Amino acid sequence: MADLLKLGVLISGNGSNLQSIIDNIEKGFLKAIIKIVISNNPNAYGITRATKHGIPVVILKNGDFKNKEDFDSELIKILKNNSVDLVILAGFMRILTSPFLKAFSQKIMNIHPALLPSFPGIHGQKQALEYGVKISGCTVHFVDEGVDTGPIIIQSAVQVFDDDTEETLSARILKEEHRIYPQAIQFYAEGKMEIKGRKIRIKN
Ligand code: GRF
C-alpha cells in the first residue's frame, strides 16, 4: 500500500471540518492520516473531537509567545517533528508569518466560507448576505502571502435565499465545506493536481 499522506490540522474552534476529514479517513475515502491537531484555543471543541478519535493534540496559546514569529517557529517544529506533508487550516484564526509559509510552500490548504475572490477575511457569509448576492459558497485554496488569495483548488456554490440569516446561510455552506475539503485533500494525496502559477488543474 502506498504511504498515507500525513496531515497536520490547525484549528481554533468547533472543528466540524476536522470532523469531516476524520470521518472520510475512517470511511476509507481519504487516504491520509492526521498526525497532529494543533489548536491555539484551549477551549476549542475540535480538541475533544480529535481526542475521541485517538489523534494527538497540541495546544499553543497565543499569549505564551513573545511574537508571531516565535509562535510560528514552534508550529513549524511540531509539524516537522511529526513529518507532516500537508498543513490543513480548518477554522484556524491566525495569519501565518512568511517563515511558516516558506517552510510549507504550496503545502498549506485553507477553506473559506465564500466564493473567492469575493468576501475574503472574516465573516465571509455575513459579507455575502449584506452585499445581497444570490449565490455564495465555499472555496478550498492553497495559502499564499495574502489573506485568502492563494490558488483555488475547488469551489462549491449554494443559493442564497431572501429569508437567510447568517446562521442559515453558514449552515448551508458548511455542508458543502464538509464535502469539498476532504475531496481536495484526496486529489492532493493522489498527486492529481497540476499547478501552473495560480491555476490548478485536476488531472483525470
Ligand atoms: C468554517 O466556516 C471555515 O470555512 C472557516 O472557519 C469555519 C470553521 O468551522 N475558515 P469548523 O471549526 O471547521 O466547524
PDB file of N, CA and C in Angstrom, residues 6 33 45 56 62 95 119 123 125 134 143:
ATOM      1  N   LYS A   6       0.496  12.475   5.219  1.00  0.00           N
ATOM      2  CA  LYS A   6       0.497  12.850   6.642  1.00  0.00           C
ATOM      3  C   LYS A   6       0.009  14.293   6.807  1.00  0.00           C
ATOM      4  N   ILE A  33      -3.511  10.315   6.944  1.00  0.00           N
ATOM      5  CA  ILE A  33      -3.521  10.107   8.389  1.00  0.00           C
ATOM      6  C   ILE A  33      -3.297  11.469   9.046  1.00  0.00           C
ATOM      7  N   TYR A  45     -13.705  23.076  20.670  1.00  0.00           N
ATOM      8  CA  TYR A  45     -14.372  21.767  20.724  1.00  0.00           C
ATOM      9  C   TYR A  45     -13.662  20.751  19.832  1.00  0.00           C
ATOM     10  N   PRO A  56      -3.354  12.761  18.397  1.00  0.00           N
ATOM     11  CA  PRO A  56      -2.623  13.629  19.321  1.00  0.00           C
ATOM     12  C   PRO A  56      -2.933  15.115  19.091  1.00  0.00           C
ATOM     13  N   ASN A  62      -1.761  31.687  22.141  1.00  0.00           N
ATOM     14  CA  ASN A  62      -1.153  32.880  21.535  1.00  0.00           C
ATOM     15  C   ASN A  62      -0.315  33.649  22.559  1.00  0.00           C
ATOM     16  N   ILE A  95      -3.186  34.641  11.227  1.00  0.00           N
ATOM     17  CA  ILE A  95      -2.473  34.841   9.965  1.00  0.00           C
ATOM     18  C   ILE A  95      -1.073  34.272  10.160  1.00  0.00           C
ATOM     19  N   PHE A 119     -15.476  38.369  -0.926  1.00  0.00           N
ATOM     20  CA  PHE A 119     -15.662  38.263   0.522  1.00  0.00           C
ATOM     21  C   PHE A 119     -14.560  37.497   1.258  1.00  0.00           C
ATOM     22  N   HIS A 123     -15.938  36.567   8.563  1.00  0.00           N
ATOM     23  CA  HIS A 123     -17.380  36.692   8.331  1.00  0.00           C
ATOM     24  C   HIS A 123     -17.741  36.743   6.846  1.00  0.00           C
ATOM     25  N   GLN A 125     -19.661  34.844   5.203  1.00  0.00           N
ATOM     26  CA  GLN A 125     -21.098  34.611   4.970  1.00  0.00           C
ATOM     27  C   GLN A 125     -21.892  35.902   5.201  1.00  0.00           C
ATOM     28  N   LYS A 134     -26.879  36.469  -4.746  1.00  0.00           N
ATOM     29  CA  LYS A 134     -27.892  35.411  -4.843  1.00  0.00           C
ATOM     30  C   LYS A 134     -27.255  34.031  -4.728  1.00  0.00           C
ATOM     31  N   VAL A 143      -2.576  28.357   0.496  1.00  0.00           N
ATOM     32  CA  VAL A 143      -2.346  29.603   1.225  1.00  0.00           C
ATOM     33  C   VAL A 143      -1.077  30.268   0.703  1.00  0.00           C
TER      34      VAL A 143
END
